[in-house]
CSV table of C-alpha atoms in Angstrom, one decimal:
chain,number,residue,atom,x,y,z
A,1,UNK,CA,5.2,-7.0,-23.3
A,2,UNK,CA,3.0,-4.8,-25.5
A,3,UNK,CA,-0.3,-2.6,-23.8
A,4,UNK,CA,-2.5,-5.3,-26.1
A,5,UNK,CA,-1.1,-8.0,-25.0
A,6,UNK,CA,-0.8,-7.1,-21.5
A,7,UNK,CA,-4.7,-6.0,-21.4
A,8,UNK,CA,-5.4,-10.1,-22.0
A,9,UNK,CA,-4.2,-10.7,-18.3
A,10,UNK,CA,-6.3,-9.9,-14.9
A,11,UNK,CA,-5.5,-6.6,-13.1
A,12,UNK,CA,-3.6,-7.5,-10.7
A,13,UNK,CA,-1.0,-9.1,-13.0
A,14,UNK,CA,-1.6,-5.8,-15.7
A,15,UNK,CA,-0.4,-4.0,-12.5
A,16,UNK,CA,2.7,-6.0,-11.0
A,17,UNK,CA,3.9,-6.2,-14.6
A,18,UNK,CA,3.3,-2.1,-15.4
A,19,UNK,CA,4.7,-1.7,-12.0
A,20,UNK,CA,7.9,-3.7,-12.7
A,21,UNK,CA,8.4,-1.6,-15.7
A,22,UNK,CA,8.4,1.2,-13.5
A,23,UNK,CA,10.6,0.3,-11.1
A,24,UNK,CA,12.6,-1.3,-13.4
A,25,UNK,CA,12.9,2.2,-15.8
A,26,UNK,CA,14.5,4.2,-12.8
A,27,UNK,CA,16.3,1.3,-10.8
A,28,UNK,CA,19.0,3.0,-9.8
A,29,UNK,CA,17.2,5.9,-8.1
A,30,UNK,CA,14.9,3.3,-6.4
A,31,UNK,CA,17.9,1.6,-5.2
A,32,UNK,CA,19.3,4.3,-4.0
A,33,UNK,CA,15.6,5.6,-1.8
A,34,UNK,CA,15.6,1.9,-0.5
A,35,UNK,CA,19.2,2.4,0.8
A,36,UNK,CA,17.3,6.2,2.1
A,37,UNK,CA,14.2,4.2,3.8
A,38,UNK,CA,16.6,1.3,5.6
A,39,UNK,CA,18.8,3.9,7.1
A,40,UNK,CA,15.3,6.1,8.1
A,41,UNK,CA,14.0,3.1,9.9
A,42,UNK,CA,17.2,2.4,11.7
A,43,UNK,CA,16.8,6.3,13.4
A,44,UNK,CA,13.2,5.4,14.1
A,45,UNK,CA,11.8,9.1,13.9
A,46,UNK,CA,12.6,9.9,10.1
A,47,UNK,CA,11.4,6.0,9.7
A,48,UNK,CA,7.4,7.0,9.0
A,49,UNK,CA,8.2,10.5,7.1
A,50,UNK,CA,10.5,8.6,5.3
A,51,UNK,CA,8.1,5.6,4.1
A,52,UNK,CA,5.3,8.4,2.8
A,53,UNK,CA,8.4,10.5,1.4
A,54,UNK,CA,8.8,7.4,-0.7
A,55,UNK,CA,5.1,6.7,-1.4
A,56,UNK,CA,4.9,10.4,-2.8
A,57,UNK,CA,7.8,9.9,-5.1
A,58,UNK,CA,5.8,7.0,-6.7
A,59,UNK,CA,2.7,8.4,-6.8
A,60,UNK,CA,4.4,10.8,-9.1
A,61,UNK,CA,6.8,7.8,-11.0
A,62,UNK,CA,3.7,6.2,-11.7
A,63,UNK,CA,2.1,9.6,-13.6
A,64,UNK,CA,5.7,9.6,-15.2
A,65,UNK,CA,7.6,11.8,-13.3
A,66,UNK,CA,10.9,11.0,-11.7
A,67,UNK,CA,11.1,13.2,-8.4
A,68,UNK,CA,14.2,10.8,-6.7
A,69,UNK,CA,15.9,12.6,-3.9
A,70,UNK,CA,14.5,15.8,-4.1
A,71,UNK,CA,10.8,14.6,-4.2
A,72,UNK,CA,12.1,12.0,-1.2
A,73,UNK,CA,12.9,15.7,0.8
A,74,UNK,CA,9.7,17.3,-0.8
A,75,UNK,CA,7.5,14.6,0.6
A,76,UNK,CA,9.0,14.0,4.4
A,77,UNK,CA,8.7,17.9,4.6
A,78,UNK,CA,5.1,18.0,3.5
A,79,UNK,CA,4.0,14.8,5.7
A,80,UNK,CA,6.3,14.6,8.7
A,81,UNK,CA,3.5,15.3,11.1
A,82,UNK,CA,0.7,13.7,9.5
A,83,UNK,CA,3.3,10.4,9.1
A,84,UNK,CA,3.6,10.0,12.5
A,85,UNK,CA,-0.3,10.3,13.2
A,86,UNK,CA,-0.6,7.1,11.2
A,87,UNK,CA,2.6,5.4,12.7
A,88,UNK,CA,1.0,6.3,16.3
A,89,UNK,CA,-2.4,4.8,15.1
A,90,UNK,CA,-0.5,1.3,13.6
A,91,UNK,CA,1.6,1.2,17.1
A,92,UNK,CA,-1.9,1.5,19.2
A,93,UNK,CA,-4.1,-1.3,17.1
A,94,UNK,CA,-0.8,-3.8,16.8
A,95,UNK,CA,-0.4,-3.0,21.0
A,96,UNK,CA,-4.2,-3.3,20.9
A,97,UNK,CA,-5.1,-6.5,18.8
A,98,UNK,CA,-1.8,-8.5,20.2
A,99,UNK,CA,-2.4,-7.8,24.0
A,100,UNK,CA,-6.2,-9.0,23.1
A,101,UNK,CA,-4.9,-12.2,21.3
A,102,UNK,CA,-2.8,-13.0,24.1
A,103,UNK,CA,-5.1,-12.1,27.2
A,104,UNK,CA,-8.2,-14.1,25.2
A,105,UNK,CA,-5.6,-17.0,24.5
A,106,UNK,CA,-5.6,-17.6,28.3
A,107,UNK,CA,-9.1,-17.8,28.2
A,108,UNK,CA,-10.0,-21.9,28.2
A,109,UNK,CA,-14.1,-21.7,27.0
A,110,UNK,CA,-14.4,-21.4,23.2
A,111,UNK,CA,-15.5,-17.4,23.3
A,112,UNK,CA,-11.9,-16.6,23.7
A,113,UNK,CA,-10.4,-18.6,21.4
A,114,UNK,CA,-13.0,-16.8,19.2
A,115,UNK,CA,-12.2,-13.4,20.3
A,116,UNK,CA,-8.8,-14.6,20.0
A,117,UNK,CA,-9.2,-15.1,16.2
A,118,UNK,CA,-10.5,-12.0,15.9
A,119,UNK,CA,-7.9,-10.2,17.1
A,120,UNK,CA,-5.4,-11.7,14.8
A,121,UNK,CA,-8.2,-11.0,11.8
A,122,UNK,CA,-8.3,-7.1,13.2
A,123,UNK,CA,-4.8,-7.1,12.9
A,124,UNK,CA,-3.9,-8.8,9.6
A,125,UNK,CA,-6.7,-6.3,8.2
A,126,UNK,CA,-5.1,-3.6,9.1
A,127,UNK,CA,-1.8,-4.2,8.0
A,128,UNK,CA,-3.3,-5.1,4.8
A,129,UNK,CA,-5.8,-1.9,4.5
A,130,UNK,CA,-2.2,0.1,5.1
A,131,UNK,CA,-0.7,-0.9,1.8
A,132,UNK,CA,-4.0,1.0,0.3
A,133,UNK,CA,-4.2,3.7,2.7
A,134,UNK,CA,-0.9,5.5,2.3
A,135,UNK,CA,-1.0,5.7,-1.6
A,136,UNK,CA,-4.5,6.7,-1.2
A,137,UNK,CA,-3.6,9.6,0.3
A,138,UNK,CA,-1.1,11.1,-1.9
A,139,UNK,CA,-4.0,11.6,-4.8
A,140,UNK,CA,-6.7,12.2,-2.2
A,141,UNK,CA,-7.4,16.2,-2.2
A,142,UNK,CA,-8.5,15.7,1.2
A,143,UNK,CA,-5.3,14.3,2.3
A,144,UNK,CA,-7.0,13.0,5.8
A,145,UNK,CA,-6.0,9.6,7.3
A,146,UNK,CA,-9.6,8.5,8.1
A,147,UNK,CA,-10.4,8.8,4.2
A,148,UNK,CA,-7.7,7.0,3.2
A,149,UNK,CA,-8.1,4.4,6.0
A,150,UNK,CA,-11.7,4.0,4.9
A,151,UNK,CA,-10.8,3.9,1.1
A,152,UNK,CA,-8.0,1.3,1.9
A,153,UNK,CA,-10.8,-0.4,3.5
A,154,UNK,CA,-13.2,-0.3,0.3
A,155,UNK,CA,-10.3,-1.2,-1.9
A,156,UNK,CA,-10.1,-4.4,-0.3
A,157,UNK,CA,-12.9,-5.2,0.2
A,158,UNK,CA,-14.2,-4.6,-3.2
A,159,UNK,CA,-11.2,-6.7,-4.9
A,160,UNK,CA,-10.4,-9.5,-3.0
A,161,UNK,CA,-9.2,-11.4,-5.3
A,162,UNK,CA,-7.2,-8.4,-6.9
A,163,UNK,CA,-6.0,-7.9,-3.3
A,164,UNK,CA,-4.7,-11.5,-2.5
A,165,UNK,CA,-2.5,-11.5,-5.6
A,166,UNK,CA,-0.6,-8.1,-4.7
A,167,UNK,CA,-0.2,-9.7,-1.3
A,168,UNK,CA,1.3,-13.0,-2.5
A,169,UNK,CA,3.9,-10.9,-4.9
A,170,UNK,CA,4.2,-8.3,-1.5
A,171,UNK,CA,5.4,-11.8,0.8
A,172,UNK,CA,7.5,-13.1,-1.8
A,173,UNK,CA,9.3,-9.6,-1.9
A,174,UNK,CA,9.4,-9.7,2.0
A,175,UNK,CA,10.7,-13.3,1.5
A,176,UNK,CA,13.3,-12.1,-0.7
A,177,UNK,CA,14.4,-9.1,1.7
A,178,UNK,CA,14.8,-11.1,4.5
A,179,UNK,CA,16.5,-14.7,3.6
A,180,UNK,CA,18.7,-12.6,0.8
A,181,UNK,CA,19.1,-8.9,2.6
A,182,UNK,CA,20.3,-8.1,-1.2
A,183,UNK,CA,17.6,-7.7,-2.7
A,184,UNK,CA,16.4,-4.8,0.4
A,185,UNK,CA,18.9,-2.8,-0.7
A,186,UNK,CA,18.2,-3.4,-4.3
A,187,UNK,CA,15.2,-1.4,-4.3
A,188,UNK,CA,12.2,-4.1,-3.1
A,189,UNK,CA,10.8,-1.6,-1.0
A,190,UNK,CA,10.7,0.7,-3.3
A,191,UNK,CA,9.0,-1.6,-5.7
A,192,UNK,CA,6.5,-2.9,-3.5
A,193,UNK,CA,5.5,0.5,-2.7
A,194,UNK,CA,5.3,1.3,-6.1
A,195,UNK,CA,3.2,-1.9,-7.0
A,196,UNK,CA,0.5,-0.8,-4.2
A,197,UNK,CA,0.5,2.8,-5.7
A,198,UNK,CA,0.1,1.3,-9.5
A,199,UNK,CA,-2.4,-0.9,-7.5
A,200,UNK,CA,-4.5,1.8,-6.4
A,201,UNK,CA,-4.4,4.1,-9.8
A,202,UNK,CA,-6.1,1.4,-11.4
A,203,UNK,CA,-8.9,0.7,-8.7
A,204,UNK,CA,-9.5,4.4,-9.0
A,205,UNK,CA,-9.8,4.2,-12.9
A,206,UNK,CA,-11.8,1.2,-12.5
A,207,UNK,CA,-14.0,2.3,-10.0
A,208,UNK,CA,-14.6,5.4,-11.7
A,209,UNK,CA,-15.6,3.5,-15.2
A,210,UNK,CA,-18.0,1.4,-13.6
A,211,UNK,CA,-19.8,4.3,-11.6
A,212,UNK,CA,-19.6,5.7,-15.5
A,213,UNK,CA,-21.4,2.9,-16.8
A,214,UNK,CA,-24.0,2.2,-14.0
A,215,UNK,CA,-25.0,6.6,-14.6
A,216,UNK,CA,-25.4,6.0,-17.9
A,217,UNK,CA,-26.9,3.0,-17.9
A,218,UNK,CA,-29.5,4.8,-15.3
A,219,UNK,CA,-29.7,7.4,-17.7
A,220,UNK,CA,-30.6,5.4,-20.8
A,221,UNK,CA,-33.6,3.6,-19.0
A,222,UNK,CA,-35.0,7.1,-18.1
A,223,UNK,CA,-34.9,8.4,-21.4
């Protein structure tokens, strides 16, 4: 599918498809960091240096260059700490928002099937805001958690609609991965993380054109 033609469809489908191409262009390298990122998890402490190891390998696949293995090593080196602050912080609001759910389910008056729901909403939020945050932080040049949390946040916030489409592609990968197991070690990991880092390149260029056009627009009715 040509650039022009592509540019006819929303975002989020300009996205998926430019971040299929990617994938799809190195396969066998992503295949081989999904085996990597399977194998991290199953030693739990190499699991969250791992997973931003991988999202700074796409951040740079997605600008065109091919790190593989030795960006893999590159990035777990350069985050190792900082990948476990945000594991720690994931593991306290899931212990958090699920303990809340439950206590507040035994709660019979309405309030706590209220607070109940809001748990569960906390939660789902966050996981969502994640898929942002991480790739966020590999072009930040602040590379702080809380900045990348809160532009996760604004992502989603500001693109809904953009957001809900990544996420149905994102559970149909997930659907995939477990039902199949295959297609895990095929490289869906590696392509989902590369879809949310395609994802968040565009926001950026968006975002950035429409502050563009709101300055100059400012600055034509002062002249």
């Amino acid at each position: 599918m040509t650039q022009s033609r592509l540019s006819k469809y929303p975002a989020s489908i300009q996205v998926f498809v430019q971040a299929l191409v990617n994938w799809w262009d190195d396969w066998v390298g992503q295949v081989v960091l999904g085996i990597l990122w399977v194998f991290a998890w199953m030693t739990v402490i190499l699991g969250p240096p791992v997973t931003f190891g991988l999202c700074y390998v796409e951040s740079r696949l997605v600008r065109g260059e091919s790190l593989g293995f030795r960006g893999l090593v590159e990035g777990v080196k350069k985050y190792f700490f900082k990948s476990w602050l945000w594991a720690l912080a994931n593991v306290a609001v899931i212990f958090l928002t699920i303990n809340g759910a439950l206590f507040y389910g035994m709660v019979e008056a309405w309030w706590g099937a209220a607070l109940r729901i809001l748990m569960l909403s906390i939660l789902i939020s966050w996981v969502v805001v994640q898929f942002f945050a991480v790739p966020f932080l590999m072009i930040q040049e602040d590379e702080s958690l809380r900045l990348a949390w809160r532009n996760g946040l604004f992502t989603v916030l500001a693109s809904p609609g953009f957001t809900l489409v990544l996420l149905f592609f994102t559970i149909v990968f997930i659907g995939l991965s477990v039902v199949f197991v295959v297609p895990l070690f095929l490289g869906f990991i590696s392509l989902t993380t590369i879809l949310f880092t395609q994802a968040v390149r565009e926001r950026v260029a968006t975002f950035r054109a429409i502050v563009q056009k709101d300055a100059e627009k400012d600055q034509d009715e002062t002249d």
